[in-house]
Short mmCIF file of C-alpha atoms and ligand atoms in Angstrom, two decimals:
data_model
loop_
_atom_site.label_atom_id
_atom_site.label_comp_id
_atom_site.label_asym_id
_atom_site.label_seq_id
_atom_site.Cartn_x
_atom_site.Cartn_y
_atom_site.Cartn_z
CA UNK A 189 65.49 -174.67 90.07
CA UNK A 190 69.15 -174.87 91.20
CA UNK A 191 70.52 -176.84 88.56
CA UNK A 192 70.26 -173.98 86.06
CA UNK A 193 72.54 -172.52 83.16
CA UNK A 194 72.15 -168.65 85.26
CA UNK A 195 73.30 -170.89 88.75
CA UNK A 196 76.38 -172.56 86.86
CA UNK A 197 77.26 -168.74 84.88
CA UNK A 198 76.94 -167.11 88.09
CA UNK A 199 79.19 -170.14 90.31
CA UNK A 200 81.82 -169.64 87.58
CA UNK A 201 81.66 -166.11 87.82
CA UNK A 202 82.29 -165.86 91.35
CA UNK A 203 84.92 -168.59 91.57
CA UNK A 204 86.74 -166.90 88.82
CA UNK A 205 86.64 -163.47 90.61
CA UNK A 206 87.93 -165.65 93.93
CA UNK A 207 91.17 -167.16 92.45
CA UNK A 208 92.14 -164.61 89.79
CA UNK A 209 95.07 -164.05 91.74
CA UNK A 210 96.39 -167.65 91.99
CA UNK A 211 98.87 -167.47 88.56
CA UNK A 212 100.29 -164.13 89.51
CA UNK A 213 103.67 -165.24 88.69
CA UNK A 214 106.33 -163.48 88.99
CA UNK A 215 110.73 -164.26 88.37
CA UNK A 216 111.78 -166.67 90.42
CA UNK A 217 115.55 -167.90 91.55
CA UNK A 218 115.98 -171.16 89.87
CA UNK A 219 117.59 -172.53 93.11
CA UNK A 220 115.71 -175.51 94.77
CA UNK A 221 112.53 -174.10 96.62
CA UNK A 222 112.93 -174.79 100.68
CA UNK A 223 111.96 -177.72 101.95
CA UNK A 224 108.12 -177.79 102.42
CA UNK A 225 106.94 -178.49 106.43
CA UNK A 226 104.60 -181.90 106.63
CA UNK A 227 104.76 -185.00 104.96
CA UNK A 228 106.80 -186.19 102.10
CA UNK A 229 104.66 -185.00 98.75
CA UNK A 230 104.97 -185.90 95.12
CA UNK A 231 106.63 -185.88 92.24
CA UNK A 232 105.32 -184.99 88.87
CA UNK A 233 108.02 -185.11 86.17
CA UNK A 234 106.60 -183.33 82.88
CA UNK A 235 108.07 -184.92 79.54
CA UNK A 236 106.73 -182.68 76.60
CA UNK A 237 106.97 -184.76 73.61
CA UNK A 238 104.26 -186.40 70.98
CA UNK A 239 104.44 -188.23 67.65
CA UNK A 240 101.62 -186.40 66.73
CA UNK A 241 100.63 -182.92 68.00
CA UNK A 242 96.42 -183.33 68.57
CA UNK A 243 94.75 -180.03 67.78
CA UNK A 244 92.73 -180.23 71.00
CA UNK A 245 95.96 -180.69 73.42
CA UNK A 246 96.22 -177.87 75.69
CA UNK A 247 99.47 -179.25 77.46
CA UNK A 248 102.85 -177.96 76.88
CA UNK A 249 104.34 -180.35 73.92
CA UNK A 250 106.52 -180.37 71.03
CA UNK A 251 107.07 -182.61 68.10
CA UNK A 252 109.20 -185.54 69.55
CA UNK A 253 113.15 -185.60 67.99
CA UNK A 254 115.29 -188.47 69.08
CA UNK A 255 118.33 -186.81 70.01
CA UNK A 256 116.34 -183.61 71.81
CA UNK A 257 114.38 -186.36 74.19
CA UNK A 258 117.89 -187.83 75.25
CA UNK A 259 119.57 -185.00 75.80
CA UNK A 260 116.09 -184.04 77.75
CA UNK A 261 115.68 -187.05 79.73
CA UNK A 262 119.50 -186.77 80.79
CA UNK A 263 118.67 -183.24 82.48
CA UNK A 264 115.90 -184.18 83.88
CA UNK A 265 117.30 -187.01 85.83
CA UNK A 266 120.02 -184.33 86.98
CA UNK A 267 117.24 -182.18 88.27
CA UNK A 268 115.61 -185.06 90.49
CA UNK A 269 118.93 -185.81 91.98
CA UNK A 270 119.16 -181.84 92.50
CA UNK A 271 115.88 -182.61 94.80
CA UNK A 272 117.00 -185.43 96.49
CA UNK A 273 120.65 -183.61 97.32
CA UNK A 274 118.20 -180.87 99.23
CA UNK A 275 116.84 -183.04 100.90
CA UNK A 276 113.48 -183.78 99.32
CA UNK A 277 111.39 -187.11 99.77
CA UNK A 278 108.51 -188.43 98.21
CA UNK A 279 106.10 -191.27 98.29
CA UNK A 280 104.77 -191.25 94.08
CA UNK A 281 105.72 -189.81 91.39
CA UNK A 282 103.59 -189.41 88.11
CA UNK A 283 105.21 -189.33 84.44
CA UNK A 284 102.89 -186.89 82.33
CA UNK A 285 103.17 -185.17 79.01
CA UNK A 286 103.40 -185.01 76.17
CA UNK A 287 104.10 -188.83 76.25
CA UNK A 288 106.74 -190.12 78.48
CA UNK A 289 106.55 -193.67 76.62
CA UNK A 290 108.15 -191.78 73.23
CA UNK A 291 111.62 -192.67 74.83
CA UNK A 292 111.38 -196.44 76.45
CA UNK A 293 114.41 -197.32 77.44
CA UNK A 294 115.19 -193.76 78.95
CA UNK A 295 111.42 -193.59 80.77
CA UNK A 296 112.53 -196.83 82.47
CA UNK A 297 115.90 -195.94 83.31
CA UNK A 298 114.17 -192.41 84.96
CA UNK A 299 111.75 -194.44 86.76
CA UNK A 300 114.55 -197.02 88.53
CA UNK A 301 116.37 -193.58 89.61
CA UNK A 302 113.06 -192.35 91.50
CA UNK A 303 112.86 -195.42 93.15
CA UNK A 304 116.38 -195.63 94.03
CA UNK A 305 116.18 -192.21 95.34
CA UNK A 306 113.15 -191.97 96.98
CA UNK A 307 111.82 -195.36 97.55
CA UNK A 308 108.42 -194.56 95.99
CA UNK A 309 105.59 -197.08 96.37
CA UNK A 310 102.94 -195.38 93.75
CA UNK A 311 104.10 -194.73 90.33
CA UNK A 312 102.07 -193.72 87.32
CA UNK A 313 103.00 -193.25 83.49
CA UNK A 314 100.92 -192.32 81.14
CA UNK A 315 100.90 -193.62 77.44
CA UNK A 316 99.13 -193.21 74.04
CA UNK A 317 96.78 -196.41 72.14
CA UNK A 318 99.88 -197.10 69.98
CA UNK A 319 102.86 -197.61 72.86
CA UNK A 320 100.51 -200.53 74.35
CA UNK A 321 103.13 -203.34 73.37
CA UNK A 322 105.06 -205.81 74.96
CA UNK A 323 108.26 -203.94 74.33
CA UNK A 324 107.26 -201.03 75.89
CA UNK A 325 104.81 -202.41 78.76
CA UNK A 326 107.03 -205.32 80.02
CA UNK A 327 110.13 -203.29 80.96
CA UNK A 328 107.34 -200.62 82.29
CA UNK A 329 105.83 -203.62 85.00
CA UNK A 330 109.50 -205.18 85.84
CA UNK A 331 110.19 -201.45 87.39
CA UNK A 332 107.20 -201.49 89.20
CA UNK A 333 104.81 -198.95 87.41
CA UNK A 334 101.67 -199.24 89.08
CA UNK A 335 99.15 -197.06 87.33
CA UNK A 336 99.21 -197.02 83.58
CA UNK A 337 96.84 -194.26 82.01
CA UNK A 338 96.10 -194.75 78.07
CA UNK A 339 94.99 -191.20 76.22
CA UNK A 340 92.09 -192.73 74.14
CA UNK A 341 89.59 -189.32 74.26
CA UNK A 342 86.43 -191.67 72.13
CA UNK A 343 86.03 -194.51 70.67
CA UNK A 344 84.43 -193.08 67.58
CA UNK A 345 86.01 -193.12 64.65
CA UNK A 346 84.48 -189.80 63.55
CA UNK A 347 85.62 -187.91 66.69
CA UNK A 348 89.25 -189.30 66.22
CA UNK A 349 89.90 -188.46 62.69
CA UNK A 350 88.53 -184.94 63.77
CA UNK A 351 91.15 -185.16 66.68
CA UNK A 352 93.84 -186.48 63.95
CA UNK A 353 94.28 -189.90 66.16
CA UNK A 354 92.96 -192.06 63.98
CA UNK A 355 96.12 -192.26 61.73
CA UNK A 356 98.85 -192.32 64.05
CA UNK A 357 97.05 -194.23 67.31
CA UNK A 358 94.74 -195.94 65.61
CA UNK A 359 90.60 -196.66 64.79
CA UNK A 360 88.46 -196.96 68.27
CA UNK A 361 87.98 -200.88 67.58
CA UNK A 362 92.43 -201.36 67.39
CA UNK A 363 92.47 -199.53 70.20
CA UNK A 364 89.63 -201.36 71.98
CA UNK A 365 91.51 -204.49 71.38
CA UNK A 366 95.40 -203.16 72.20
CA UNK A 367 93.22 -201.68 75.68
CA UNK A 368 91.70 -205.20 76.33
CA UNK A 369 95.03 -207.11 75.36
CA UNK A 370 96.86 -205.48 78.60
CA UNK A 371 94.19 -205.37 80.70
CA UNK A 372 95.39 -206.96 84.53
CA UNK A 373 99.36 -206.38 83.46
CA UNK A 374 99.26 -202.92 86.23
CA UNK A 375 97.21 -202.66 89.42
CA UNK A 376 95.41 -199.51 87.52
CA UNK A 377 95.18 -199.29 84.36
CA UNK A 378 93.32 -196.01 83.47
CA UNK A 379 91.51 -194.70 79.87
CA UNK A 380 91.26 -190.85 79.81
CA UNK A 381 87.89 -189.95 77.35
CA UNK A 382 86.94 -186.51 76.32
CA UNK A 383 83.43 -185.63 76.42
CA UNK A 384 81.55 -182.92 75.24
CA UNK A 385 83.68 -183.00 72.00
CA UNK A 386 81.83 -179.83 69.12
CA UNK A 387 80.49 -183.29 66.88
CA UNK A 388 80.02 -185.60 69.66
CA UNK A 389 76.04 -186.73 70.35
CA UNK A 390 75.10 -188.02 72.92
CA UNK A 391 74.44 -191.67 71.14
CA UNK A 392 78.30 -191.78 70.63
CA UNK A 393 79.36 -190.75 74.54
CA UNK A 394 76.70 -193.63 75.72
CA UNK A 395 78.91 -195.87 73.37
CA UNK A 396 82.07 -194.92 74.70
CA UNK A 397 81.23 -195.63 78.00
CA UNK A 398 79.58 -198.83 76.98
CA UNK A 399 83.09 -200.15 75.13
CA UNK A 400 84.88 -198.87 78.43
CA UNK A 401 83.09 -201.05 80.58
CA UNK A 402 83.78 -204.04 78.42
CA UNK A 403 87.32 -203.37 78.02
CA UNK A 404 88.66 -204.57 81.89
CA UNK A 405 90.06 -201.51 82.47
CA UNK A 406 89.61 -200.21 86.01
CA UNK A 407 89.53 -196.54 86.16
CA UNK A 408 88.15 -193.66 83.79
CA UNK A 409 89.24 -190.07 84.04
CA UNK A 410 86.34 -187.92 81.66
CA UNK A 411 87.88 -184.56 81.22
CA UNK A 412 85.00 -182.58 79.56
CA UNK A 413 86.63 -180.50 76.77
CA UNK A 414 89.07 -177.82 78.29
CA UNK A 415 90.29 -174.62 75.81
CA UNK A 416 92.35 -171.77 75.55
CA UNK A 417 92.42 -168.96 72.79
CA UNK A 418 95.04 -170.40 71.00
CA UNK A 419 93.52 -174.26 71.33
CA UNK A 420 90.32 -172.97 70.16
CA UNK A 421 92.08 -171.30 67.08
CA UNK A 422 93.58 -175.11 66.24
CA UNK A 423 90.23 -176.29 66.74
CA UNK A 424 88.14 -174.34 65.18
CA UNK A 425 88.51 -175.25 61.53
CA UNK A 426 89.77 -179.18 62.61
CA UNK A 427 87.01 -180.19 64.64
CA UNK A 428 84.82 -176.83 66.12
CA UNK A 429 83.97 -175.61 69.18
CA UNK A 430 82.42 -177.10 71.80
CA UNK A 431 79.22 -176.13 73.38
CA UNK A 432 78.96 -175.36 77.16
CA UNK A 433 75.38 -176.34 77.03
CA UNK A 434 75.39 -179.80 76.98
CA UNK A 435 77.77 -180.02 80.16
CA UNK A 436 75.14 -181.03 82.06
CA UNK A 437 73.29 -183.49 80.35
CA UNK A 438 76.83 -185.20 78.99
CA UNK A 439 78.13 -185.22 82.46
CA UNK A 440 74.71 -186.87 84.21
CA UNK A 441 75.10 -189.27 81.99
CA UNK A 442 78.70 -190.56 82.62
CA UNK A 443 77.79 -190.52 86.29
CA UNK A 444 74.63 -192.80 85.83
CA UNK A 445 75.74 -195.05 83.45
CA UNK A 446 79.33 -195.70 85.46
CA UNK A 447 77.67 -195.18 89.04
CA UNK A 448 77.34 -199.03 90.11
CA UNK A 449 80.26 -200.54 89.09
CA UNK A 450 82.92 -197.32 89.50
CA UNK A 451 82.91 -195.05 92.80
CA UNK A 452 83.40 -191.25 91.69
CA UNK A 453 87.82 -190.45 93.22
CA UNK A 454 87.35 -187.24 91.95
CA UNK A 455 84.77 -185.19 89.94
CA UNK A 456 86.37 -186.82 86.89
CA UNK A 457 87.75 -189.68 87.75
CA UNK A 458 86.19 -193.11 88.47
CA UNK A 459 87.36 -195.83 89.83
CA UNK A 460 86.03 -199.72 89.85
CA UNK A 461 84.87 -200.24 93.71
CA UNK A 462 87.25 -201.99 95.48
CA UNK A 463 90.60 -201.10 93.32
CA UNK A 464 93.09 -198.58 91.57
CA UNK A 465 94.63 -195.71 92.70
CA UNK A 466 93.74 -192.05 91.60
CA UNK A 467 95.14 -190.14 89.02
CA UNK A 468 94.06 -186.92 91.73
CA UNK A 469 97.87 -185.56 91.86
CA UNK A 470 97.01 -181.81 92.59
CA UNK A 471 95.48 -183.37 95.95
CA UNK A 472 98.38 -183.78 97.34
CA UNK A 473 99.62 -180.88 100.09
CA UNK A 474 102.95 -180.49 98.44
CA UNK A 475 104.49 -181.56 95.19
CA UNK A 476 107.19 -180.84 92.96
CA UNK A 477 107.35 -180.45 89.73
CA UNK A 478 110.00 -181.53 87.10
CA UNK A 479 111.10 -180.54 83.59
CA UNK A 480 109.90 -178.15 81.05
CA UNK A 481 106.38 -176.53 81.55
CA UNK A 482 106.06 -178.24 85.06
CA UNK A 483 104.34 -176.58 88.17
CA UNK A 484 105.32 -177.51 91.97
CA UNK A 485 103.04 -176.15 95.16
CA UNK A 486 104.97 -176.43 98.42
CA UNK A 487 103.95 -174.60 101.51
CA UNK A 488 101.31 -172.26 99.79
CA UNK A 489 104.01 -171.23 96.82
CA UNK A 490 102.97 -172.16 93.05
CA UNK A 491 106.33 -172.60 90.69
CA UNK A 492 106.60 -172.95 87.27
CA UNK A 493 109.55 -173.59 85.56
CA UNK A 494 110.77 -172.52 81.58
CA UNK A 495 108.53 -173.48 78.80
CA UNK A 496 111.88 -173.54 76.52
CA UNK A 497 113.59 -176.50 76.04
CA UNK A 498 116.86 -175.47 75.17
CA UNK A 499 116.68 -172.83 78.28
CA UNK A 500 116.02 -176.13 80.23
CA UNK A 501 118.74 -178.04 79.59
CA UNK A 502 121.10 -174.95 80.18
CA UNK A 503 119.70 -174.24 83.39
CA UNK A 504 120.23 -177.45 84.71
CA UNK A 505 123.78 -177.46 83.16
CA UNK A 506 124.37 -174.34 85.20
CA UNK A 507 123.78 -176.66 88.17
CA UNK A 508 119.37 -175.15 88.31
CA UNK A 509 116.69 -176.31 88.74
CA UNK A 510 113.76 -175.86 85.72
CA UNK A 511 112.28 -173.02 87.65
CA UNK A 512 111.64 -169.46 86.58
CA UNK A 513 108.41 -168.44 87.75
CA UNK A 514 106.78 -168.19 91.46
CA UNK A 515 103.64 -167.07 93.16
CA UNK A 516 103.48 -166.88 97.28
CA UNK A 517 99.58 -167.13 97.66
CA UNK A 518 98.15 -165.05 100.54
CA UNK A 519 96.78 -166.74 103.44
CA UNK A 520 93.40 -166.81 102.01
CA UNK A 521 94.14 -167.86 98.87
CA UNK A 522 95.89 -171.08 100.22
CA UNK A 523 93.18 -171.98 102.13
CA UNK A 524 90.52 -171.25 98.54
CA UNK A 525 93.26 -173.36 96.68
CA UNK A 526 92.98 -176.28 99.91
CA UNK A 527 88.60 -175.92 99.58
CA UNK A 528 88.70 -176.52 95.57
CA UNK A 529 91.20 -179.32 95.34
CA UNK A 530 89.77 -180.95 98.61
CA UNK A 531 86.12 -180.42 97.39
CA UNK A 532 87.14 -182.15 93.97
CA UNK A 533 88.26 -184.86 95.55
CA UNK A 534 84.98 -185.22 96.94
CA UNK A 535 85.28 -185.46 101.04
CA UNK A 536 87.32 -182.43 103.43
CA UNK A 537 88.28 -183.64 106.37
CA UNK A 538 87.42 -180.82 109.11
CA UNK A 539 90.46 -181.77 111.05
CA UNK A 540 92.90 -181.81 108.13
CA UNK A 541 92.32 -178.41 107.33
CA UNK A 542 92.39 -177.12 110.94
CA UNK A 543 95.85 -178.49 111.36
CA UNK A 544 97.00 -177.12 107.88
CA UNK A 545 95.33 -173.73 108.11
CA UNK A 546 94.36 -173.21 111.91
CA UNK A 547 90.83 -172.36 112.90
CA UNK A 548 90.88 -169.29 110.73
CA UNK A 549 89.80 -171.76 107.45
CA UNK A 550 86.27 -171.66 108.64
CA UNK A 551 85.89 -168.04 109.57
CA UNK A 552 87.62 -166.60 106.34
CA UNK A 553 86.07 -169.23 103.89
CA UNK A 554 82.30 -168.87 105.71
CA UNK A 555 81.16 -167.88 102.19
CA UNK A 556 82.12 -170.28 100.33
CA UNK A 557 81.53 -173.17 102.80
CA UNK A 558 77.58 -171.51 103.05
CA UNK A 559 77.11 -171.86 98.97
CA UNK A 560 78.48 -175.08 99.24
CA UNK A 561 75.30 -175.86 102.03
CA UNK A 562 72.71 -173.66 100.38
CA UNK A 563 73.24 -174.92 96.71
CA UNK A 564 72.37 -178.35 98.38
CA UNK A 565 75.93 -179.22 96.94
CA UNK A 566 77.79 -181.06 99.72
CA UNK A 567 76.58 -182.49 103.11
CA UNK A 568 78.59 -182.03 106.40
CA UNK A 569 78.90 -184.47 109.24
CA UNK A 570 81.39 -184.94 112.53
CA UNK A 571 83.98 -185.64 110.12
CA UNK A 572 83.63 -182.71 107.34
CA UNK A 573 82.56 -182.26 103.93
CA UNK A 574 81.11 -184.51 101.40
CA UNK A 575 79.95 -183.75 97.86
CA UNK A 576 77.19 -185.06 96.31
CA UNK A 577 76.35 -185.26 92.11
CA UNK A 578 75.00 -181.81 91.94
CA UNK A 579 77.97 -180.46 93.85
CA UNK A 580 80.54 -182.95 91.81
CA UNK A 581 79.15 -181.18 88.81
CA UNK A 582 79.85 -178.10 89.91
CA UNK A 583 83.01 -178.78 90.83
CA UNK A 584 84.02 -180.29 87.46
CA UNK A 585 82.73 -176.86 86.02
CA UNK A 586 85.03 -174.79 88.94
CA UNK A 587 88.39 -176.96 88.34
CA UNK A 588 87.84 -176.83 84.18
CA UNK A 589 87.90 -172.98 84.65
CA UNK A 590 91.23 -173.68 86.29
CA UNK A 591 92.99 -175.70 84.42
CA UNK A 592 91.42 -173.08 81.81
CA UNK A 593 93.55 -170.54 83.30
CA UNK A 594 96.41 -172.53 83.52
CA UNK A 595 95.99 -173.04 79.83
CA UNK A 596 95.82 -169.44 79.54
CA UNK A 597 99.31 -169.02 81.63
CA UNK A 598 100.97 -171.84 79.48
CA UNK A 599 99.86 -170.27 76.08
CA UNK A 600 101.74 -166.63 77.52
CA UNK A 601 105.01 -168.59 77.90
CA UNK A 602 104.88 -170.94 75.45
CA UNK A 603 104.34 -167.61 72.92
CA UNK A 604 107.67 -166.24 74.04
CA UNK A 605 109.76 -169.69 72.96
CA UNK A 606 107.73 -170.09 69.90
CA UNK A 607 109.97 -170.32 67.22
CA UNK A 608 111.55 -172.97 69.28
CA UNK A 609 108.13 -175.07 69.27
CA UNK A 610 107.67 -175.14 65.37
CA UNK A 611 104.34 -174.02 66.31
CA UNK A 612 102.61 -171.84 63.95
CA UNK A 613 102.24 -168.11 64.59
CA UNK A 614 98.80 -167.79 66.14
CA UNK A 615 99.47 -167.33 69.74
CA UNK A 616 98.23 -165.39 71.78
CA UNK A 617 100.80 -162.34 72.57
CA UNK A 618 101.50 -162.46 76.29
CA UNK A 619 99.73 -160.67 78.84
CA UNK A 620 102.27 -158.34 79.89
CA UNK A 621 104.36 -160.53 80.47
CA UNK A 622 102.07 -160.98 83.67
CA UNK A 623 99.81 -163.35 83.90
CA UNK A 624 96.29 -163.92 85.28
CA UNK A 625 94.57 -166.81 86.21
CA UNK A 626 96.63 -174.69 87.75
CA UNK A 627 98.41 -177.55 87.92
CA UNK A 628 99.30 -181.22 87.99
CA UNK A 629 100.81 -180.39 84.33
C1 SAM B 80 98.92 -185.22 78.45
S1 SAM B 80 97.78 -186.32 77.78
C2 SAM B 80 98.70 -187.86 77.88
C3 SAM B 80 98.15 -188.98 77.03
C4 SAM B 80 98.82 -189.24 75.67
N1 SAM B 80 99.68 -188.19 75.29
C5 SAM B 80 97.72 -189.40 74.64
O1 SAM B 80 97.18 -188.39 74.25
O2 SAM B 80 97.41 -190.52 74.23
C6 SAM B 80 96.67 -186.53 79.13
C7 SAM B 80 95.22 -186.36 78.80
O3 SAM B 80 94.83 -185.01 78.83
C8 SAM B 80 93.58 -184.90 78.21
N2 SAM B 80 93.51 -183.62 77.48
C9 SAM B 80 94.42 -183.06 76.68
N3 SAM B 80 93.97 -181.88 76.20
C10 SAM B 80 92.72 -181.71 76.73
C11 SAM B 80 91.73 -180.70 76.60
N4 SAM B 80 91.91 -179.64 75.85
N5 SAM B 80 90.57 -180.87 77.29
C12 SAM B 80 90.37 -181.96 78.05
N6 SAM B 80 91.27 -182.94 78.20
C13 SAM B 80 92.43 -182.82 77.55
C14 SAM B 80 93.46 -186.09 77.26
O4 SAM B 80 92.39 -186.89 77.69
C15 SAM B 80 94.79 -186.79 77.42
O5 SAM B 80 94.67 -188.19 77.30
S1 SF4 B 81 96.68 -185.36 73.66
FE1 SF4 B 81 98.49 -186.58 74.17
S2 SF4 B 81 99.37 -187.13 72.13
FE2 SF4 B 81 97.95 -185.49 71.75
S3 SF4 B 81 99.24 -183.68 71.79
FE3 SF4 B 81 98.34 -183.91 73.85
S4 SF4 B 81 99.85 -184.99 75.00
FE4 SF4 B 81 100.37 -185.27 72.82
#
């Protein structure tokens, strides 16, 4: 009765009415943010180039050049040491893109700075089918990566000629064996899959999962098929639209089929029992954000910094940071923000939230806590919140409409510097130059 296309409309509905003001963004300085209160967070650094641009990608990324990523990876190691000269520590740091392998030898010599800085004990990098060599992966382990993540999306040769991978990374069966070849060389190795792809039946998503499980990799992360106007306009005549009516069905079945053998981390991302470490970066209270199209949250303030990469490296020649953009969220939204990233991880700890938000979480959020209990979507006990499948689903469904809206933020900026992208001229126009309605990328 609950578990109905109206329920999930109306959920998405109200959530989307709740945080429309969390991408309010407005100029920022580009001076280093203050120094967040509370433990040391994370650092995401953002490096926006691909061999191949996939039609599907909603991230901020631009056709790799040699002598762009250099200068690139140069700034952005000046920017990190900006962070650490304010005083800024952190315990990971995550390499995201685009494709940070593009640039080896510069990716590693990024990474031993981190670690030299800030003595981080988690970091993850995450790669495309084709950079899975011994060239690439050995220098990767020596420095101490610890969680590689591969970008496969399917197995299915259909899906990834659709997706234009199949040229450039490769037929599901190479990839299979490149994935299987490196399997045990990091202490995670994590396969990110697509599902609910316009041509993809359910037939071919029970096959993906079946080659995953065979491959000895140790962690999945299932995004279910995220757009934007401008991604659906590359999609549309390369591989179609997906249909929001098969969410449900697609999404029961990845969490049957990997249920024994992988505990849920987050409403997309499974883990084998026993191992790996999440890819669940937005979790974290406070993290920082690095290079071009990156966000940072610290002490209820969302950053973004420039989507150009030439306005990039001059800010941090002027002695900047990357940033341009900032939102202070109101009291209320930080503590909405703290229930959907919390919830999506799957537990809230009662006591974490008092001491981050003071008793006033429960009595402002009462709403939203009571759906939670009446949709039969979490349980509570003396230690807080947990979420169970139906609410996991929803929750997939609530954090897809975010990163949906960050989509819809990085599409506005990434209009204004679009000459500068080679992309062609069907953007969106801006909002504005305000924008409405996420963030690990
Ligand atoms: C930034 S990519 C890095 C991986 C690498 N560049 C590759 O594609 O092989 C991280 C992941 O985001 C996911 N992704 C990108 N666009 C998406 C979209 N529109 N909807 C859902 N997931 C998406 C893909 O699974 C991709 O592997
Ligand atoms: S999916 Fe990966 S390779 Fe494709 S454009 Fe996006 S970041 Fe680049």
């Amino acid at each position: 009765m609950l578990d109905t296309p109206l329920i999930d409309a109306y959920l998405l509905k109200l959530f989307r009415f709740r945080t429309r003001a969390f991408l309010h963004m407005e100029d920022a300085p580009g001076t280093v943010p203050p120094l967040p209160r509370g433990s040391p967070g994370y650092l995401y650094v953002h490096i926006p180039f691909c061999e191949v641009l996939c039609p599907f990608c909603s991230f901020h990324r631009v056709q790799h050049r040699h002598s762009q990523a250099e200068r690139y990876f140069t700034a952005l190691r000046r920017e990190i040491r900006l962070y650490h000269a304010a005083g800024f520590r952190f315990t990971g740091v995550y390499f995201g893109g685009g494709t940070p392998t593009v640039e080896p030898q510069d990716l590693v010599m990024t990474i031993n700075l981190v670690r030299e800085l800030f003595g981080v004990t988690e970091i993850s990098v995450e790669t495309n089918p084709k950079d899975l060599r011994p060239d690439v992966l050995g220098p990767l382990r020596e420095t101490g990566v610890t969680r590689l993540s591969v970008g496969v999306q399917s197995f299915d040769d259909r899906l990834l000629r659709e997706m234009d991978r199949y040229e450039k990374y490769g037929s599901g069966a190479e990839t299979t064996g490149r994935i299987r070849a490196v399997a045990g060389m990091f202490p995670t190795l994590n396969v990110d899959l697509i599902f609910n792809q316009p041509h993809q039946t359910l037939a071919s998503l029970e096959r993906d999962i079946a080659i995953f499980r065979g491959l000895g990799a140790n962690q999945v992360s299932f995004y279910p098929l995220m757009t934007s106007p401008t991604v659906e306009r590359r999609m549309v005549g390369a591989m179609g639209l997906p249909d929001q009516r098969r969410l449900r069905q697609f999404y029961h079945t990845i969490v049957q089929r990997l249920g024994r053998e992988f505990r849920p981390s987050s409403a997309w991302c499974f883990t084998k029992r026993g191992q790996g470490i999440d890819e669940y970066i937005v979790a974290a209270d406070n993290y920082v954000g690095v290079g071009s199209g990156a966000f940072s949250y610290l002490d209820g303030t969302l950053y973004s910094t420039t989507f150009s990469l030439a306005g990039y490296e001059q800010r941090i020649a002027q002695g900047l940071t990357g940033i341009t953009t900032c939102h202070h969220l109101s009291d209320t939204d930080r503590m909405r923000y703290s229930l959907l990233v919390r919830m999506f991880g799957l537990h809230m700890d009662e006591a974490a939230v008092r001491a981050q938000h003071g008793a006033k979480f429960f009595r402002k959020l009462w709403g939203e806590l009571l759906t939670l209990r009446v949709l039969g979507a979490a349980r509570r006990d003396e230690r807080g919140w947990h979420l169970n499948e139906r609410g996991m689903y929803w929750l997939m469904l609530m954090m897809s409409a975010f990163f949906e809206s960050v989509n819809n933020y990085r599409d506005a900026m990434r209009a204004h510097v679009n000459q500068e992208l080679h992309e062609p001229t069907t953007m969106c126009p801006p909002i504005g130059g305000t924008l409405s309605p996420a963030p690990a990328k």
